[in-house]
Tab-separated table of C-alpha atoms in Angstrom:
chain	number	residue	atom	x	y	z
A	120	MET	CA	138.129	86.037	109.691
A	121	SER	CA	140.715	88.194	107.984
A	122	PHE	CA	140.486	91.972	107.780
A	123	GLN	CA	138.581	92.926	104.637
A	124	GLU	CA	139.700	95.709	102.330
A	125	LEU	CA	137.291	98.033	100.503
A	126	THR	CA	136.149	97.367	96.938
A	127	GLN	CA	135.929	100.024	94.209
A	128	SER	CA	132.153	100.080	94.482
A	129	GLU	CA	132.360	100.556	98.243
A	130	LEU	CA	134.721	103.476	97.834
A	131	GLU	CA	132.066	105.127	95.699
A	132	ARG	CA	129.096	104.131	97.858
A	133	TYR	CA	130.682	105.495	101.016
A	134	ASP	CA	132.431	108.463	99.416
A	135	ARG	CA	130.488	111.185	101.255
A	136	GLN	CA	131.112	109.737	104.686
A	137	ILE	CA	134.740	108.799	104.055
A	138	LEU	CA	135.223	112.544	103.581
A	139	ILE	CA	134.256	113.202	107.212
A	140	PRO	CA	137.367	114.320	109.149
A	141	GLY	CA	138.791	111.415	111.130
A	142	TRP	CA	136.837	108.834	109.095
A	143	GLY	CA	138.777	108.105	105.913
A	144	LEU	CA	139.451	104.688	104.409
A	145	GLU	CA	140.650	103.372	107.723
A	146	GLY	CA	137.340	104.250	109.412
A	147	GLN	CA	135.329	102.701	106.619
A	148	LYS	CA	137.374	99.505	106.816
A	149	ARG	CA	136.720	99.324	110.525
A	150	LEU	CA	132.992	99.546	109.884
A	151	LYS	CA	133.208	96.845	107.230
A	152	ASN	CA	134.899	94.549	109.695
A	153	ALA	CA	132.527	95.318	112.559
A	154	LYS	CA	129.568	93.375	113.862
A	155	VAL	CA	126.601	95.073	115.511
A	156	ALA	CA	123.504	93.560	117.120
A	157	VAL	CA	120.194	95.404	116.989
A	158	VAL	CA	117.940	93.928	119.631
A	159	GLY	CA	114.335	94.689	118.803
A	160	VAL	CA	113.257	95.600	115.274
A	161	GLY	CA	110.608	98.146	116.227
A	162	GLY	CA	110.403	101.923	116.215
A	163	LEU	CA	114.069	102.213	117.171
A	164	GLY	CA	115.414	99.041	115.585
A	165	CYS	CA	113.967	99.615	112.091
A	166	PRO	CA	115.596	102.993	111.432
A	167	ALA	CA	118.713	101.975	113.383
A	168	SER	CA	119.266	98.891	111.227
A	169	LEU	CA	118.564	100.895	108.060
A	170	TYR	CA	121.244	103.442	108.873
A	171	LEU	CA	123.695	100.808	110.081
A	172	THR	CA	123.201	99.075	106.734
A	173	ALA	CA	123.561	102.283	104.759
A	174	VAL	CA	126.743	103.238	106.611
A	175	GLY	CA	128.343	99.904	105.791
A	176	VAL	CA	128.654	97.992	109.053
A	177	GLY	CA	129.890	94.600	107.840
A	178	LYS	CA	127.623	92.341	109.866
A	179	ILE	CA	124.329	93.205	111.466
A	180	ARG	CA	122.489	90.779	113.649
A	181	ILE	CA	118.807	91.678	114.017
A	182	ILE	CA	116.789	90.067	116.770
A	183	ASP	CA	113.023	90.149	117.306
A	184	LYS	CA	110.393	87.539	118.027
A	185	GLU	CA	107.390	89.422	116.625
A	186	LYS	CA	105.545	89.611	113.326
A	187	PHE	CA	104.404	92.901	111.817
A	188	GLU	CA	101.008	94.126	112.930
A	189	LEU	CA	99.037	97.049	111.571
A	190	SER	CA	99.600	99.154	114.698
A	191	ASN	CA	103.395	98.888	114.146
A	192	LEU	CA	103.378	100.686	110.836
A	193	ASN	CA	103.266	104.267	112.140
A	194	ARG	CA	106.872	103.903	113.281
A	195	GLN	CA	108.419	100.562	112.295
A	196	ILE	CA	109.354	101.762	108.863
A	197	LEU	CA	110.815	98.527	107.499
A	198	GLY	CA	107.317	97.067	107.632
A	199	TYR	CA	104.986	97.874	104.749
A	200	GLN	CA	101.299	97.040	104.371
A	201	THR	CA	102.225	93.915	102.407
A	202	ASP	CA	104.433	92.639	105.232
A	203	LEU	CA	101.692	92.243	107.813
A	204	GLY	CA	101.878	88.865	109.518
A	205	ARG	CA	105.499	88.218	108.535
A	206	PHE	CA	108.388	88.014	110.976
A	207	LYS	CA	109.955	91.437	111.380
A	208	VAL	CA	113.507	90.158	111.110
A	209	HIS	CA	112.789	88.361	107.810
A	210	VAL	CA	111.152	91.435	106.305
A	211	ALA	CA	113.940	93.631	107.618
A	212	ARG	CA	116.640	91.419	106.137
A	213	GLU	CA	115.043	91.556	102.680
A	214	LYS	CA	114.819	95.344	102.673
A	215	LEU	CA	118.258	95.855	104.172
A	216	LYS	CA	119.834	93.592	101.557
A	217	MET	CA	118.089	95.597	98.835
A	218	LEU	CA	119.556	98.772	100.250
A	219	ASN	CA	123.075	97.402	100.618
A	220	PRO	CA	123.807	93.846	99.403
A	221	GLY	CA	127.358	94.043	100.724
A	222	VAL	CA	126.202	93.990	104.315
A	223	GLU	CA	125.661	90.646	105.974
A	224	VAL	CA	122.337	90.646	107.808
A	225	GLU	CA	121.634	87.846	110.226
A	226	PRO	CA	117.981	87.576	111.273
A	227	ILE	CA	117.145	85.849	114.533
A	228	VAL	CA	113.578	85.143	115.615
A	229	ALA	CA	113.895	85.110	119.383
A	230	GLU	CA	113.154	86.915	122.573
A	231	VAL	CA	116.350	87.729	124.447
A	232	THR	CA	116.383	86.217	127.913
A	233	ARG	CA	118.995	85.704	130.585
A	234	ASP	CA	119.302	82.088	129.446
A	235	ASN	CA	119.824	82.688	125.734
A	236	VAL	CA	121.529	86.094	125.591
A	237	HIS	CA	124.982	84.543	125.037
A	238	GLU	CA	123.771	82.616	122.050
A	239	VAL	CA	121.330	85.152	120.590
A	240	VAL	CA	123.354	88.356	120.926
A	241	GLY	CA	126.713	86.618	120.858
A	242	ASP	CA	130.072	88.133	120.169
A	243	VAL	CA	129.495	91.573	118.659
A	244	ASP	CA	131.282	94.929	118.787
A	245	VAL	CA	128.264	97.016	119.816
A	246	VAL	CA	124.687	96.323	120.915
A	247	VAL	CA	121.874	98.702	119.973
A	248	ASP	CA	118.903	98.853	122.330
A	249	GLY	CA	115.705	98.580	120.320
A	250	MET	CA	113.684	97.128	123.172
A	251	ASP	CA	110.312	98.217	124.455
A	252	ASN	CA	110.703	96.844	127.980
A	253	TRP	CA	113.075	97.158	130.925
A	254	ARG	CA	113.296	93.480	131.728
A	255	THR	CA	115.156	92.742	128.503
A	256	ARG	CA	117.132	95.985	128.592
A	257	LEU	CA	118.546	95.029	131.948
A	258	VAL	CA	119.484	91.561	130.660
A	259	LEU	CA	121.303	93.205	127.736
A	260	ASN	CA	122.939	95.693	130.088
A	261	GLU	CA	124.327	92.914	132.251
A	262	TYR	CA	125.511	90.895	129.270
A	263	CYS	CA	127.209	93.893	127.663
A	264	VAL	CA	128.885	94.985	130.898
A	265	SER	CA	130.234	91.514	131.622
A	266	HIS	CA	131.586	91.123	128.063
A	267	GLY	CA	132.875	94.674	127.674
A	268	ILE	CA	130.520	95.361	124.767
A	269	PRO	CA	129.325	98.969	124.362
A	270	PHE	CA	125.547	99.208	124.724
A	271	ILE	CA	123.626	102.092	123.206
A	272	HIS	CA	120.499	102.591	125.274
A	273	ALA	CA	117.504	104.526	124.002
A	274	ALA	CA	113.840	104.636	124.909
A	275	VAL	CA	110.904	106.705	123.716
A	276	SER	CA	107.432	107.791	124.665
A	277	GLU	CA	105.118	110.261	122.934
A	278	MET	CA	107.523	112.914	121.657
A	279	TYR	CA	110.083	112.272	124.390
A	280	GLY	CA	113.173	110.156	124.271
A	281	GLN	CA	116.321	109.374	126.167
A	282	ILE	CA	119.659	108.005	125.060
A	283	THR	CA	122.921	107.145	126.764
A	284	THR	CA	125.955	105.087	125.844
A	285	ILE	CA	127.133	102.436	128.243
A	286	VAL	CA	130.743	101.362	128.149
A	287	ALA	CA	131.671	99.207	131.120
A	288	GLY	CA	134.330	100.777	133.277
A	289	ASN	CA	133.959	104.204	131.693
A	290	GLY	CA	130.691	105.376	133.142
A	291	PRO	CA	127.466	104.160	134.654
A	292	CYS	CA	125.538	101.152	133.380
A	293	LEU	CA	121.740	101.038	133.185
A	294	LYS	CA	121.561	99.485	136.630
A	295	CYS	CA	123.475	102.448	138.101
A	296	ILE	CA	120.935	104.833	136.616
A	297	PHE	CA	117.850	102.689	137.263
A	298	PRO	CA	118.538	100.753	140.470
A	299	ARG	CA	114.926	99.603	140.574
A	300	THR	CA	113.395	98.305	137.350
A	301	PRO	CA	111.213	101.124	135.985
A	302	PRO	CA	107.561	100.331	135.304
A	303	GLU	CA	106.773	98.574	132.052
A	304	ALA	CA	104.118	99.848	129.666
A	305	GLU	CA	101.644	97.712	127.771
A	306	LYS	CA	101.117	100.290	125.032
A	307	THR	CA	103.366	103.303	124.667
A	308	PRO	CA	101.968	106.336	122.885
A	309	VAL	CA	104.496	107.392	120.271
A	310	LEU	CA	104.979	109.552	117.202
A	311	GLY	CA	107.077	107.541	114.721
A	312	ALA	CA	109.519	110.368	114.161
A	313	THR	CA	110.572	110.188	117.828
A	314	PRO	CA	112.183	106.721	117.728
A	315	ALA	CA	113.557	107.602	114.267
A	316	LEU	CA	115.374	110.549	115.820
A	317	LEU	CA	116.685	108.497	118.717
A	318	ALA	CA	117.732	105.666	116.381
A	319	SER	CA	119.744	108.134	114.299
A	320	LEU	CA	121.533	109.243	117.432
A	321	GLN	CA	122.175	105.599	118.363
A	322	VAL	CA	123.756	104.958	114.967
A	323	MET	CA	125.975	108.014	115.374
A	324	GLU	CA	127.159	106.598	118.680
A	325	VAL	CA	127.806	103.163	117.149
A	326	VAL	CA	129.802	104.620	114.279
A	327	LYS	CA	131.855	106.896	116.536
A	328	LEU	CA	132.754	103.991	118.813
A	329	ILE	CA	133.733	101.692	115.950
A	330	ILE	CA	135.777	104.275	114.074
A	331	GLY	CA	137.111	105.897	117.236
A	332	ILE	CA	136.123	109.489	116.570
A	333	GLY	CA	134.296	112.141	118.589
A	334	GLU	CA	133.111	111.901	122.150
A	335	PRO	CA	130.621	109.203	123.123
A	336	LEU	CA	127.558	109.872	125.274
A	337	ILE	CA	129.011	108.193	128.345
A	338	GLY	CA	128.032	109.438	131.812
A	339	ARG	CA	125.460	111.698	130.201
A	340	MET	CA	121.874	110.982	129.323
A	341	LEU	CA	120.451	113.105	126.561
A	342	PHE	CA	116.778	113.795	127.059
A	343	ILE	CA	114.835	114.863	124.004
A	344	ASP	CA	111.634	116.799	124.393
A	345	GLY	CA	109.949	117.041	121.019
A	346	ARG	CA	106.995	118.939	122.430
A	347	THR	CA	109.159	121.937	123.188
A	348	MET	CA	111.930	120.843	120.800
A	349	ARG	CA	114.628	121.023	123.396
A	350	PHE	CA	117.488	118.614	123.893
A	351	GLU	CA	119.004	118.520	127.320
A	352	GLU	CA	121.750	116.531	128.912
A	353	VAL	CA	121.549	115.067	132.401
A	354	ARG	CA	124.636	113.861	134.193
A	355	VAL	CA	124.471	110.211	135.246
A	356	GLU	CA	126.967	108.779	137.699
A	357	LYS	CA	128.551	105.378	138.053
A	358	ARG	CA	127.927	103.530	141.334
A	359	GLU	CA	130.927	101.849	142.871
A	360	ASP	CA	128.550	99.437	144.605
A	361	CYS	CA	126.454	98.740	141.513
A	362	PRO	CA	125.516	95.028	141.527
A	363	VAL	CA	126.207	94.855	137.772
A	364	CYS	CA	129.223	97.048	137.048
A	365	GLY	CA	130.507	98.293	140.404
A	366	SER	CA	134.068	97.752	141.548
A	367	LYS	CA	132.799	97.237	145.117
A	368	ARG	CA	130.102	94.707	144.355
B	181	MET	CA	121.165	127.561	150.681
B	182	ARG	CA	120.255	127.091	147.074
B	183	VAL	CA	119.571	124.088	144.849
B	184	LYS	CA	118.819	123.774	141.161
B	185	VAL	CA	115.752	121.879	139.987
B	186	LYS	CA	115.537	120.710	136.368
B	187	TYR	CA	112.138	119.827	134.978
B	188	PHE	CA	111.383	117.517	132.076
B	189	ALA	CA	108.289	116.608	130.024
B	190	LEU	CA	104.960	117.648	131.555
B	191	LEU	CA	106.642	119.219	134.574
B	192	ARG	CA	107.990	121.898	132.281
B	193	GLU	CA	104.464	122.832	131.363
B	194	LEU	CA	103.210	122.618	134.933
B	195	ALA	CA	106.072	124.710	136.292
B	196	GLY	CA	106.234	126.915	133.225
B	197	LYS	CA	110.023	126.614	133.112
B	198	ARG	CA	112.821	124.180	132.373
B	199	GLU	CA	114.824	124.796	135.497
B	200	GLU	CA	115.114	127.090	138.450
B	201	ASP	CA	117.161	127.815	141.519
B	202	VAL	CA	115.258	127.376	144.750
B	203	GLU	CA	116.203	128.835	148.132
B	204	ILE	CA	115.754	126.273	150.884
B	205	ASP	CA	116.787	125.800	154.498
B	206	GLU	CA	119.780	123.723	155.470
B	207	GLU	CA	119.024	120.008	155.802
B	208	THR	CA	115.911	120.223	153.634
B	209	ARG	CA	114.818	116.827	152.359
B	210	VAL	CA	113.760	116.082	148.780
B	211	GLU	CA	110.123	115.649	149.882
B	212	GLU	CA	110.154	119.024	151.591
B	213	LEU	CA	111.469	120.645	148.448
B	214	LEU	CA	108.763	118.880	146.393
B	215	GLU	CA	106.166	120.104	148.881
B	216	LYS	CA	107.383	123.653	148.496
B	217	LEU	CA	107.274	123.369	144.720
B	218	SER	CA	103.809	121.773	144.829
B	219	GLU	CA	102.523	124.728	146.843
B	220	ARG	CA	103.947	126.985	144.201
B	221	TYR	CA	102.695	125.104	141.132
B	222	GLY	CA	99.503	123.488	142.364
B	223	GLU	CA	97.736	120.206	142.829
B	224	ARG	CA	98.463	118.795	139.368
B	225	PHE	CA	102.168	119.294	139.913
B	226	ARG	CA	101.942	117.452	143.229
B	227	ASP	CA	99.916	114.591	141.722
B	228	TYR	CA	102.389	114.235	138.864
B	229	VAL	CA	105.464	114.276	141.073
B	230	TYR	CA	104.092	111.658	143.461
B	231	GLY	CA	102.219	109.611	140.855
B	232	VAL	CA	98.817	109.968	142.500
B	233	GLY	CA	95.331	111.121	141.471
B	234	GLU	CA	95.198	111.721	137.730
B	235	PHE	CA	98.749	110.385	137.452
B	236	ARG	CA	98.286	107.278	139.558
B	237	GLY	CA	100.855	104.643	138.749
B	238	LEU	CA	103.352	107.098	137.286
B	239	THR	CA	106.886	106.734	138.640
B	240	LEU	CA	109.274	109.551	137.898
B	241	MET	CA	113.024	109.388	138.120
B	242	PHE	CA	114.732	111.763	140.512
B	243	LEU	CA	118.427	112.249	139.874
B	244	LEU	CA	120.382	114.157	142.478
B	245	ASN	CA	123.683	115.222	140.957
B	246	GLY	CA	123.394	112.317	138.544
B	247	ARG	CA	122.496	109.671	141.116
B	248	ASN	CA	119.070	108.163	141.546
B	249	ILE	CA	117.634	109.155	144.953
B	250	GLU	CA	116.582	105.516	145.415
B	251	LEU	CA	120.271	104.858	146.072
B	252	MET	CA	120.172	107.368	148.913
B	253	ASP	CA	117.205	107.850	151.206
B	254	GLY	CA	114.607	108.328	148.491
B	255	PHE	CA	112.322	111.268	149.220
B	256	LYS	CA	113.963	111.554	152.653
B	257	THR	CA	117.333	112.368	151.083
B	258	ARG	CA	118.753	115.595	152.462
B	259	LEU	CA	119.824	118.279	150.033
B	260	ARG	CA	123.045	120.242	150.135
B	261	ASP	CA	123.909	123.652	148.843
B	262	GLY	CA	124.597	123.586	145.110
B	263	ASP	CA	122.794	120.282	144.468
B	264	THR	CA	120.988	119.706	141.180
B	265	LEU	CA	117.784	117.679	141.227
B	266	SER	CA	116.562	116.505	137.810
B	267	ILE	CA	113.032	115.129	137.595
B	268	LEU	CA	112.473	112.911	134.553
B	269	PRO	CA	109.473	110.999	133.262
B	270	PRO	CA	109.588	107.246	132.674
B	271	VAL	CA	110.360	106.442	129.058
B	272	VAL	CA	110.091	102.783	128.140
B	273	GLY	CA	109.055	102.339	124.509
B	274	GLY	CA	111.107	101.325	121.558
């Protein structure tokens, strides 16, 4: 597909962000020509896909196998009362298109597995982690590392959250940081504003990587503690013998 | 020698601080440091750190200078002067 220029309406829609130093028309065009996958349309994936749509990422692939349930609605803000029982990705697409019809939204009802990740996630510029389990996160991590796709990891619990950006070759991957799969949780306690905060940070990372501005969160994991309202960075190191990304595998 | 310990989530409340420098003997292992801290901060701290009692099933992440201690000798890992040990809770949701 050829590189798409910006329309008059887009220049107006994106005016306030085009003004950001280092962004400009060139940055906005890069976003328009970019493709991002949001895997999981839950507490993280709903606000992440909203902001990716608002910012003008050209193509957004949203992936989730679930339908909206009542207990989702405290945090999965694309789902309204009237959407209960409908597939999240179908509901999300409708709302995202209402927000910004110029963005192409591709809904996929599926659970990402090792067998289908090539087909389901496919060839994208960035993958946003909206998962609620480690099994799938580690599948995404491996896929992204092997295809050189940046992967924006985030996870939440209660009023806590963590986020790090994984760019193969430039820092650790998830397997470096979590050599043993962390325990899964059936039901995570969570305040909706927590994933919303983390999703906003994920979108900032996506945009920075696509436009090529700022400094990505590579080799650093930002831990957010909403209880004490403190953000703190922890260094995370790459393993040369990492079975996924190591040079001495 | 001296190491830095960084606490996250509930540990901040149990220890009453976000981080501290701890004086330890040469060759001290992670578990010996945790024992020393548990004596200082009490039973709940110990239970939380080891995922026992009230916190049974909890698995924390211990990063020593940015590397998970599981990649070294786990709780038997020996500490060196100037090391930073960060103790983080598991966060899984999305």
